[in-house]
PDB file of C-alpha atoms in Angstrom:
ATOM      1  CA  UNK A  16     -21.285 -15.871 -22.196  1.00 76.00           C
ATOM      2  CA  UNK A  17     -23.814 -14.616 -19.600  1.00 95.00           C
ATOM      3  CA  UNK A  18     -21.707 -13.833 -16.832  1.00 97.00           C
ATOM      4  CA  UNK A  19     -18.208 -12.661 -17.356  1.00 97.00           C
ATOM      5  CA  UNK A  20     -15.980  -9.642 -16.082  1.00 97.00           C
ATOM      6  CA  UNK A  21     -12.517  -8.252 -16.588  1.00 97.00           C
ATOM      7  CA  UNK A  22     -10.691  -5.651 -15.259  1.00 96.00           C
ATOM      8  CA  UNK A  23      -7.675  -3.242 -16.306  1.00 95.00           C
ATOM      9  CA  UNK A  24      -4.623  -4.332 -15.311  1.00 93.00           C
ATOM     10  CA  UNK A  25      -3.485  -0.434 -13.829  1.00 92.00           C
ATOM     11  CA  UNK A  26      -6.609   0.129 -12.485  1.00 93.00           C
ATOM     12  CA  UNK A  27      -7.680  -3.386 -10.546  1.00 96.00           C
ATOM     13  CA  UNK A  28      -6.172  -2.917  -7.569  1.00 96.00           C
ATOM     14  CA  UNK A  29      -7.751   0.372  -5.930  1.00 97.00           C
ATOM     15  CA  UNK A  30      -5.818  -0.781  -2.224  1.00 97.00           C
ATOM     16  CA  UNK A  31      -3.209  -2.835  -1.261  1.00 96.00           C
ATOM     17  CA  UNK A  32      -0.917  -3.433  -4.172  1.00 96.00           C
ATOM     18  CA  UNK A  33       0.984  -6.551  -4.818  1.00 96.00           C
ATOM     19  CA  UNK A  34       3.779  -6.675  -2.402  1.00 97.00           C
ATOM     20  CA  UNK A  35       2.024  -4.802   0.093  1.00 98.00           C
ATOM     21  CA  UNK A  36       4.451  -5.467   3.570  1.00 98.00           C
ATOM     22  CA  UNK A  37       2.009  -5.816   6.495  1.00 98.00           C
ATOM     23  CA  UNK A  38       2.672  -7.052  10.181  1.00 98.00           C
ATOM     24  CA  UNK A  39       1.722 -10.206  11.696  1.00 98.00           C
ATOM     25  CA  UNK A  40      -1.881 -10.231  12.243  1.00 98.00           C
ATOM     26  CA  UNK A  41      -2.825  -6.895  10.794  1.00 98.00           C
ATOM     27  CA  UNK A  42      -6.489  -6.233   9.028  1.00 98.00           C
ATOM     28  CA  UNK A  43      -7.179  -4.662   6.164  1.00 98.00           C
ATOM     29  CA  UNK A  44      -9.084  -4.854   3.135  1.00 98.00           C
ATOM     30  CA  UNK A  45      -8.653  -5.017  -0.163  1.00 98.00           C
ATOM     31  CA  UNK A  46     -10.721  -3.563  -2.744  1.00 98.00           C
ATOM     32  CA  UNK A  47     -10.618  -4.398  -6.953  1.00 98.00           C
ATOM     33  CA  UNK A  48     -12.539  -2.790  -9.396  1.00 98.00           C
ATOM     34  CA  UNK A  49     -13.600  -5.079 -11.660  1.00 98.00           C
ATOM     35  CA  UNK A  50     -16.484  -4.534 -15.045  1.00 98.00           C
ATOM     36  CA  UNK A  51     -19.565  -6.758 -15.634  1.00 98.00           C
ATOM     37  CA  UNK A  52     -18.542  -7.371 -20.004  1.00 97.00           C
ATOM     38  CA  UNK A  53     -20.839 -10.444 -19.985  1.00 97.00           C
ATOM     39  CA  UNK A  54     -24.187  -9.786 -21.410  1.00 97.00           C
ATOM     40  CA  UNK A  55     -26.727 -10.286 -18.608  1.00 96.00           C
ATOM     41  CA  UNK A  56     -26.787  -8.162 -15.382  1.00 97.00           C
ATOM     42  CA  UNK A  57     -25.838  -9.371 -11.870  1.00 97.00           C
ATOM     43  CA  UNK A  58     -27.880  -9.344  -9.539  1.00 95.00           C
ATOM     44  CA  UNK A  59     -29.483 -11.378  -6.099  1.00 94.00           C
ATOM     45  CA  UNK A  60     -27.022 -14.094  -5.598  1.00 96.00           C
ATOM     46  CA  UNK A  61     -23.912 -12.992  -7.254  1.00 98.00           C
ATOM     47  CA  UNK A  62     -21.199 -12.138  -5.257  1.00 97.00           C
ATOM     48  CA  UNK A  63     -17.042 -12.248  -5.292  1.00 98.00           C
ATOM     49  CA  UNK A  64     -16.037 -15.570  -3.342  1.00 98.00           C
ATOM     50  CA  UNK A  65     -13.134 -17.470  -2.250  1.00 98.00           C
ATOM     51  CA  UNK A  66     -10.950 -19.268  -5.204  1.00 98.00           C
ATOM     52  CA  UNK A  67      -7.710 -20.778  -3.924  1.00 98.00           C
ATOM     53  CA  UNK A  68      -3.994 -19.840  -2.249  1.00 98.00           C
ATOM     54  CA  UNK A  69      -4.564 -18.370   1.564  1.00 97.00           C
ATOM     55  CA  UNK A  70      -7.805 -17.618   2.484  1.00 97.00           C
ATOM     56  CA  UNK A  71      -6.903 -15.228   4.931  1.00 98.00           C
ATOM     57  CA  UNK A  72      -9.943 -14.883   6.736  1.00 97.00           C
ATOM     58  CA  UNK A  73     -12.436 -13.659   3.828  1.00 96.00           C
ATOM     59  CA  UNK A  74     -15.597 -14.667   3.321  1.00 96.00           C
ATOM     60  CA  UNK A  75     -17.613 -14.681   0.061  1.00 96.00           C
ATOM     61  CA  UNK A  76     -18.937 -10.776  -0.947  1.00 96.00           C
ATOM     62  CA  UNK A  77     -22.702 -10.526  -2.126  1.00 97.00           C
ATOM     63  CA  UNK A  78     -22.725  -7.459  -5.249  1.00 95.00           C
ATOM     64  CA  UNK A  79     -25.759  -5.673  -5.825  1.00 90.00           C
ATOM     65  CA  UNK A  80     -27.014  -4.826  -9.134  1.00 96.00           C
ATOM     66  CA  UNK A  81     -24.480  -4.405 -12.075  1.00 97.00           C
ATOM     67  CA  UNK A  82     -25.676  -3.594 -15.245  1.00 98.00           C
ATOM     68  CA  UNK A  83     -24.156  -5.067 -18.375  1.00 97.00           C
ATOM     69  CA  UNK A  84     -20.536  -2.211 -18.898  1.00 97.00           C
ATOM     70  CA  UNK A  85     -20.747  -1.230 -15.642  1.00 98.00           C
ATOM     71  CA  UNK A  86     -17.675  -0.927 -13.174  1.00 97.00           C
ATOM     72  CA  UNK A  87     -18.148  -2.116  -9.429  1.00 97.00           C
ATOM     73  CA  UNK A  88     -15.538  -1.840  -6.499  1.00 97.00           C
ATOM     74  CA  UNK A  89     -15.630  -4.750  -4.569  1.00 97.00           C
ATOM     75  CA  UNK A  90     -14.313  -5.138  -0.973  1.00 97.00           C
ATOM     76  CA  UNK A  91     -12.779  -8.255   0.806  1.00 98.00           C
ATOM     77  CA  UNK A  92     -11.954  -8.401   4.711  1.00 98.00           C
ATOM     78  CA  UNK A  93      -9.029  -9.978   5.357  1.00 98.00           C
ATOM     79  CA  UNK A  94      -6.580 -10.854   8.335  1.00 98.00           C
ATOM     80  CA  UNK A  95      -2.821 -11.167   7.465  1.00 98.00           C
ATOM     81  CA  UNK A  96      -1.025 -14.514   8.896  1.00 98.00           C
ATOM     82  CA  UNK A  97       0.747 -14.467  12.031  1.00 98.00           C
ATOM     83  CA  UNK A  98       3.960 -16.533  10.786  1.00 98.00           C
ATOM     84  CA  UNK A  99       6.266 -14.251   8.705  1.00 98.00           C
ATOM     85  CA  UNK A 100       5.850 -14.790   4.465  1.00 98.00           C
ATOM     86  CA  UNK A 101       4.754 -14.362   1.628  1.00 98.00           C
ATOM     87  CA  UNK A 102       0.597 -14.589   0.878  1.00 98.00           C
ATOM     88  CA  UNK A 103      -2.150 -15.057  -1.754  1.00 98.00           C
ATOM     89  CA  UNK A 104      -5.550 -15.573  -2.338  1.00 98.00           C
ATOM     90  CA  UNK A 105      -7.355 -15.577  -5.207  1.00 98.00           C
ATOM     91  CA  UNK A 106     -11.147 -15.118  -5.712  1.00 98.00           C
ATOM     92  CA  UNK A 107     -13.624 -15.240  -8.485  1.00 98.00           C
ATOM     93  CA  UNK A 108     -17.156 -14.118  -9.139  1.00 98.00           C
ATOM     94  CA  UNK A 109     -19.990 -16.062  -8.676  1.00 97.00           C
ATOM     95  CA  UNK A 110     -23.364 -16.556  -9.863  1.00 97.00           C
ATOM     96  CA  UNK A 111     -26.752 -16.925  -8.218  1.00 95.00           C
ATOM     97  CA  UNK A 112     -26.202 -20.477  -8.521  1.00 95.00           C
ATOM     98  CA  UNK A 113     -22.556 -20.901  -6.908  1.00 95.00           C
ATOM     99  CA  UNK A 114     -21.078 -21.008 -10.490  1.00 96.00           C
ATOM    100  CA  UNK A 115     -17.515 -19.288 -10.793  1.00 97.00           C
ATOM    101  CA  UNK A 116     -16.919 -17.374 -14.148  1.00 97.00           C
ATOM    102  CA  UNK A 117     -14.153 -14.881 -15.186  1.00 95.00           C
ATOM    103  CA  UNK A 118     -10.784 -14.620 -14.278  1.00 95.00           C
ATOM    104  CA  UNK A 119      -9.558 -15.105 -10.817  1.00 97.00           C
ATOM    105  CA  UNK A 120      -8.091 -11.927  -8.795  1.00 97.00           C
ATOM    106  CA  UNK A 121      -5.678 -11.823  -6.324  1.00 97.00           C
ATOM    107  CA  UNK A 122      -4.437  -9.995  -3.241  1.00 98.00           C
ATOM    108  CA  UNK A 123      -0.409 -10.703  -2.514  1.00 98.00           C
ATOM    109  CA  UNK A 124       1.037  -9.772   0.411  1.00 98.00           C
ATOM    110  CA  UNK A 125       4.208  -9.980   2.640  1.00 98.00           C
ATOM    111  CA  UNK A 126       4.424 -10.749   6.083  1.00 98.00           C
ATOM    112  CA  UNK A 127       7.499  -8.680   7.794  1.00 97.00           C
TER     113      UNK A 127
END
């Protein structure tokens, strides 16, 4: 395929690990590192966007270049929920023309 990433399992999440307890309302951001293993480069137009589960308040990420074996950190925004729980939300790369490809990633957190 083209377009396609993965990631290493220990290595994914560089902040806020699964489980991560955060208050009502709090900000943060999480940040994966993920690897271009498809076999074009990304560039204009591809970016890490919303998948499914609790959106949280982040919006779609644009990515620079990425060569073909290269790793990236990528950064989401997001806003925990005000009622007390457990949350996830999923998101996926993106092409330049809105197609998703690769495995989703996630950030899980719990509302105390």
């Amino acid at each position: 395929a083209c377009d396609d990433y993965s990631f290493d399992a220990a290595t994914v999440d560089v902040t806020i690990l699964d489980g991560t307890a955060m208050t009502p309302g709090q900000e943060f951001v999480k940040t994966w590192k993920i690897k271009n293993t498809g076999i074009c480069a990304w560039g204009d137009g591809y970016g890490l966007v919303y998948a499914y589960g609790d959106k949280m308040g982040g919006v779609p990420v644009p990515i620079g270049l990425v060569e073909v074996g290269q790793e990236v950190e990528v950064s989401v925004n997001f806003k925990a929920p005000d009622q007390i729980g457990e949350y996830t939300s999923a998101w996926q790369m993106a092409n330049s023309k809105g197609v998703t490809f690769g495995k989703a990633i996630f950030v899980k957190i719990v509302v105390k």
